[in-house]
Amino acid sequence: MATTADFKNGLFIDFNGKPCSIVWFQHVKPGKGPAFVKTKLRNLENGRILENTFTAGAKIDTITVERRPYQFLYKDEDGYNFMHEETYEQIHLEENLVDNADLMKEGQHVEMMFHVDKDEERCLTCELPTYVELKVTYTEPAVKGDTSTNALKEATLETGAMIMVPLFIHNDELISVNTTDRSYGGRVVK
């Protein structure tokens, strides 16, 4: 058990039966009435941001969340299969737990968040690194003089994902892709 005095960014709490992390908080002491704490919480199951106000000194249930390194092995009809990088334990996840699954190729390193309870643990999310390196398998050739400003064209990546890239990108080039907003990050020089 903790209280609102223990709040800090990144603290994992149980809010209305859901695992959440504190993204932002502010202690408020108005001139009239009791003090309170305004918060923004991220629901760890679906990523939504919730706003809530707690009375100062309210008791809060903290939870244990662990981040573990995994490697993506393969996808089958039931979902995605991963292997822990240290214990070699394999787990299976449904598609809805994997963010940006179409940007993930076999052998990709990911980080999973587990809610650890007394007698059980369950996977909350599977997150890719901020940038991943992927090869462009197909993109239309650009015509010189098409535009005078930063123009983008559609490109198909080796995983089948479609993203927008600058006109100077050609087939078989290795690029980095930002997994947070699925944007072009730059060319990768090897």
mmCIF file of C-alpha atoms in Angstrom:
data_model
loop_
_atom_site.group_PDB
_atom_site.id
_atom_site.type_symbol
_atom_site.label_atom_id
_atom_site.label_comp_id
_atom_site.label_asym_id
_atom_site.label_seq_id
_atom_site.Cartn_x
_atom_site.Cartn_y
_atom_site.Cartn_z
ATOM 1 C CA MET A 1 0.000 0.000 0.000
ATOM 2 C CA ALA A 2 1.119 3.505 -0.800
ATOM 3 C CA THR A 3 -0.414 6.944 -0.498
ATOM 4 C CA THR A 4 -0.560 9.937 -2.812
ATOM 5 C CA ALA A 5 2.607 11.234 -1.098
ATOM 6 C CA ASP A 6 4.471 8.332 -2.743
ATOM 7 C CA PHE A 7 3.434 9.325 -6.281
ATOM 8 C CA LYS A 8 6.198 9.646 -8.848
ATOM 9 C CA ASN A 9 6.271 9.416 -12.623
ATOM 10 C CA GLY A 10 6.484 5.786 -13.715
ATOM 11 C CA LEU A 11 4.911 4.349 -10.534
ATOM 12 C CA PHE A 12 2.704 1.335 -11.353
ATOM 13 C CA ILE A 13 -0.650 1.254 -9.559
ATOM 14 C CA ASP A 14 -3.902 -0.688 -9.627
ATOM 15 C CA PHE A 15 -6.599 1.790 -10.670
ATOM 16 C CA ASN A 16 -10.185 0.467 -10.843
ATOM 17 C CA GLY A 17 -8.854 -3.075 -11.242
ATOM 18 C CA LYS A 18 -6.614 -2.155 -14.197
ATOM 19 C CA PRO A 19 -2.806 -1.898 -14.208
ATOM 20 C CA CYS A 20 -1.770 1.723 -14.818
ATOM 21 C CA SER A 21 1.371 3.824 -14.673
ATOM 22 C CA ILE A 22 1.552 7.445 -13.548
ATOM 23 C CA VAL A 23 2.516 9.671 -16.456
ATOM 24 C CA TRP A 24 2.023 13.049 -14.738
ATOM 25 C CA PHE A 25 0.868 14.267 -11.325
ATOM 26 C CA GLN A 26 0.466 17.545 -9.471
ATOM 27 C CA HIS A 27 -0.231 18.167 -5.778
ATOM 28 C CA VAL A 28 -2.769 20.983 -5.370
ATOM 29 C CA LYS A 29 -3.461 22.810 -2.084
ATOM 30 C CA PRO A 30 -6.310 25.221 -2.720
ATOM 31 C CA GLY A 31 -6.914 28.126 -0.377
ATOM 32 C CA LYS A 32 -10.219 26.629 0.645
ATOM 33 C CA GLY A 33 -10.956 22.924 1.043
ATOM 34 C CA PRO A 34 -8.780 19.814 1.258
ATOM 35 C CA ALA A 35 -5.653 19.169 -0.803
ATOM 36 C CA PHE A 36 -5.820 16.831 -3.789
ATOM 37 C CA VAL A 37 -3.590 15.281 -6.436
ATOM 38 C CA LYS A 38 -4.373 15.588 -10.156
ATOM 39 C CA THR A 39 -2.961 12.733 -12.247
ATOM 40 C CA LYS A 40 -2.695 11.385 -15.767
ATOM 41 C CA LEU A 41 -2.518 7.592 -15.829
ATOM 42 C CA ARG A 42 -1.660 5.279 -18.746
ATOM 43 C CA ASN A 43 -3.696 2.086 -18.837
ATOM 44 C CA LEU A 44 -1.067 -0.604 -19.496
ATOM 45 C CA GLU A 45 -3.522 -2.943 -21.188
ATOM 46 C CA ASN A 46 -4.683 -0.626 -23.970
ATOM 47 C CA GLY A 47 -2.384 2.441 -23.761
ATOM 48 C CA ARG A 48 -5.160 4.955 -23.121
ATOM 49 C CA ILE A 49 -4.488 8.025 -20.985
ATOM 50 C CA LEU A 50 -6.909 8.548 -18.092
ATOM 51 C CA GLU A 51 -7.214 11.661 -15.956
ATOM 52 C CA ASN A 52 -8.132 11.267 -12.301
ATOM 53 C CA THR A 53 -8.082 13.323 -9.110
ATOM 54 C CA PHE A 54 -7.170 11.680 -5.805
ATOM 55 C CA THR A 55 -7.730 13.236 -2.393
ATOM 56 C CA ALA A 56 -4.431 13.905 -0.607
ATOM 57 C CA GLY A 57 -3.364 10.973 1.554
ATOM 58 C CA ALA A 58 -5.602 8.437 -0.226
ATOM 59 C CA LYS A 59 -4.344 4.853 -0.113
ATOM 60 C CA ILE A 60 -3.268 3.385 -3.446
ATOM 61 C CA ASP A 61 -2.447 -0.229 -4.356
ATOM 62 C CA THR A 62 0.917 -0.496 -6.113
ATOM 63 C CA ILE A 63 1.654 -3.360 -8.474
ATOM 64 C CA THR A 64 4.824 -5.024 -9.710
ATOM 65 C CA VAL A 65 5.557 -4.708 -13.418
ATOM 66 C CA GLU A 66 8.694 -6.200 -14.944
ATOM 67 C CA ARG A 67 10.266 -5.492 -18.323
ATOM 68 C CA ARG A 68 11.883 -8.524 -19.945
ATOM 69 C CA PRO A 69 13.895 -8.908 -23.169
ATOM 70 C CA TYR A 70 12.451 -11.274 -25.773
ATOM 71 C CA GLN A 71 13.171 -12.173 -29.364
ATOM 72 C CA PHE A 72 10.479 -12.650 -32.021
ATOM 73 C CA LEU A 73 10.674 -16.160 -33.502
ATOM 74 C CA TYR A 74 7.751 -16.601 -35.915
ATOM 75 C CA LYS A 75 4.074 -15.969 -36.556
ATOM 76 C CA ASP A 76 1.535 -18.738 -36.983
ATOM 77 C CA GLU A 77 -2.265 -18.872 -37.317
ATOM 78 C CA ASP A 78 -2.693 -18.487 -33.532
ATOM 79 C CA GLY A 79 -0.481 -15.424 -33.082
ATOM 80 C CA TYR A 80 3.151 -14.565 -32.358
ATOM 81 C CA ASN A 81 5.843 -16.701 -30.737
ATOM 82 C CA PHE A 82 8.697 -15.213 -28.709
ATOM 83 C CA MET A 83 11.721 -16.521 -26.804
ATOM 84 C CA HIS A 84 13.177 -15.018 -23.611
ATOM 85 C CA GLU A 85 16.750 -13.959 -24.387
ATOM 86 C CA GLU A 86 18.234 -15.232 -21.118
ATOM 87 C CA THR A 87 16.171 -18.269 -20.090
ATOM 88 C CA TYR A 88 15.183 -19.411 -23.643
ATOM 89 C CA GLU A 89 11.597 -19.887 -22.422
ATOM 90 C CA GLN A 90 9.105 -19.542 -25.274
ATOM 91 C CA ILE A 91 5.741 -17.812 -25.026
ATOM 92 C CA HIS A 92 2.854 -17.231 -27.392
ATOM 93 C CA LEU A 93 0.978 -13.906 -27.668
ATOM 94 C CA GLU A 94 -2.227 -12.960 -29.409
ATOM 95 C CA GLU A 95 -2.009 -10.288 -32.111
ATOM 96 C CA ASN A 96 -3.793 -7.588 -30.052
ATOM 97 C CA LEU A 97 -0.956 -7.545 -27.460
ATOM 98 C CA VAL A 98 1.744 -6.730 -30.036
ATOM 99 C CA ASP A 99 2.098 -3.069 -31.050
ATOM 100 C CA ASN A 100 3.044 -2.464 -34.709
ATOM 101 C CA ALA A 101 3.285 -6.189 -35.412
ATOM 102 C CA ASP A 102 3.696 -5.556 -39.145
ATOM 103 C CA LEU A 103 7.030 -3.774 -38.464
ATOM 104 C CA MET A 104 8.467 -6.850 -36.736
ATOM 105 C CA LYS A 105 10.674 -9.343 -38.579
ATOM 106 C CA GLU A 106 11.963 -12.711 -37.395
ATOM 107 C CA GLY A 107 14.841 -12.313 -34.952
ATOM 108 C CA GLN A 108 13.667 -8.834 -33.850
ATOM 109 C CA HIS A 109 14.444 -7.946 -30.239
ATOM 110 C CA VAL A 110 11.432 -6.669 -28.260
ATOM 111 C CA GLU A 111 10.648 -5.756 -24.672
ATOM 112 C CA MET A 112 7.625 -7.178 -22.873
ATOM 113 C CA MET A 113 5.925 -5.855 -19.768
ATOM 114 C CA PHE A 114 4.611 -8.439 -17.322
ATOM 115 C CA HIS A 115 2.215 -7.809 -14.424
ATOM 116 C CA VAL A 116 3.633 -10.003 -11.653
ATOM 117 C CA ASP A 117 1.155 -11.070 -8.960
ATOM 118 C CA LYS A 118 1.657 -13.423 -6.009
ATOM 119 C CA ASP A 119 0.763 -16.613 -7.856
ATOM 120 C CA GLU A 120 0.618 -15.602 -11.530
ATOM 121 C CA GLU A 121 2.078 -13.294 -14.125
ATOM 122 C CA ARG A 122 0.571 -12.064 -17.341
ATOM 123 C CA CYS A 123 1.917 -10.195 -20.327
ATOM 124 C CA LEU A 124 0.562 -6.659 -20.712
ATOM 125 C CA THR A 125 2.320 -5.411 -23.839
ATOM 126 C CA CYS A 126 5.042 -6.222 -26.328
ATOM 127 C CA GLU A 127 6.991 -3.161 -27.488
ATOM 128 C CA LEU A 128 9.407 -2.834 -30.365
ATOM 129 C CA PRO A 129 12.479 -0.598 -30.054
ATOM 130 C CA THR A 130 11.884 3.036 -31.045
ATOM 131 C CA TYR A 131 13.654 2.488 -34.379
ATOM 132 C CA VAL A 132 13.813 -0.707 -36.447
ATOM 133 C CA GLU A 133 15.853 -1.347 -39.605
ATOM 134 C CA LEU A 134 13.905 -2.728 -42.558
ATOM 135 C CA LYS A 135 14.560 -3.180 -46.271
ATOM 136 C CA VAL A 136 12.338 -1.492 -48.871
ATOM 137 C CA THR A 137 11.020 -4.219 -51.176
ATOM 138 C CA TYR A 138 8.974 -2.012 -53.517
ATOM 139 C CA THR A 139 8.470 1.668 -54.144
ATOM 140 C CA GLU A 140 7.582 3.619 -57.269
ATOM 141 C CA PRO A 141 10.473 5.455 -58.914
ATOM 142 C CA ALA A 142 10.407 9.223 -58.448
ATOM 143 C CA VAL A 143 10.260 11.569 -61.403
ATOM 144 C CA LYS A 144 12.636 14.525 -61.225
ATOM 145 C CA GLY A 145 10.751 17.787 -60.886
ATOM 146 C CA ASP A 146 7.651 16.171 -59.342
ATOM 147 C CA THR A 147 7.560 18.655 -56.522
ATOM 148 C CA SER A 148 9.314 21.618 -54.990
ATOM 149 C CA THR A 149 8.993 20.653 -51.324
ATOM 150 C CA ASN A 150 9.290 17.591 -49.079
ATOM 151 C CA ALA A 151 7.206 15.027 -50.909
ATOM 152 C CA LEU A 152 6.582 11.453 -49.817
ATOM 153 C CA LYS A 153 5.707 8.261 -51.640
ATOM 154 C CA GLU A 154 4.417 4.909 -50.438
ATOM 155 C CA ALA A 155 6.883 2.068 -49.864
ATOM 156 C CA THR A 156 6.389 -1.611 -49.034
ATOM 157 C CA LEU A 157 8.839 -3.017 -46.497
ATOM 158 C CA GLU A 158 10.213 -6.567 -46.153
ATOM 159 C CA THR A 159 7.617 -7.339 -43.457
ATOM 160 C CA GLY A 160 4.726 -6.258 -45.696
ATOM 161 C CA ALA A 161 4.145 -2.967 -43.872
ATOM 162 C CA MET A 162 3.427 0.167 -45.900
ATOM 163 C CA ILE A 163 4.924 3.512 -44.852
ATOM 164 C CA MET A 164 5.596 6.876 -46.483
ATOM 165 C CA VAL A 165 9.206 7.614 -47.490
ATOM 166 C CA PRO A 166 10.970 10.512 -49.265
ATOM 167 C CA LEU A 167 11.210 10.465 -53.064
ATOM 168 C CA PHE A 168 14.949 9.629 -53.087
ATOM 169 C CA ILE A 169 14.433 6.166 -51.510
ATOM 170 C CA HIS A 170 14.749 3.246 -53.961
ATOM 171 C CA ASN A 171 14.043 -0.492 -53.901
ATOM 172 C CA ASP A 172 16.372 -2.693 -51.768
ATOM 173 C CA GLU A 173 17.543 0.212 -49.588
ATOM 174 C CA LEU A 174 17.840 -0.316 -45.828
ATOM 175 C CA ILE A 175 15.970 2.342 -43.841
ATOM 176 C CA SER A 176 15.115 2.970 -40.200
ATOM 177 C CA VAL A 177 11.457 3.285 -39.239
ATOM 178 C CA ASN A 178 10.161 5.049 -36.131
ATOM 179 C CA THR A 179 7.784 2.558 -34.471
ATOM 180 C CA THR A 180 5.967 5.177 -32.386
ATOM 181 C CA ASP A 181 4.437 6.988 -35.376
ATOM 182 C CA ARG A 182 5.412 4.661 -38.270
ATOM 183 C CA SER A 183 7.465 7.378 -39.960
ATOM 184 C CA TYR A 184 10.659 7.269 -42.028
ATOM 185 C CA GLY A 185 13.712 7.706 -39.795
ATOM 186 C CA GLY A 186 16.574 7.767 -42.285
ATOM 187 C CA ARG A 187 18.839 5.632 -44.425
ATOM 188 C CA VAL A 188 20.925 2.967 -42.723
ATOM 189 C CA VAL A 189 24.529 2.852 -43.860
ATOM 190 C CA LYS A 190 26.315 -0.461 -43.274
#
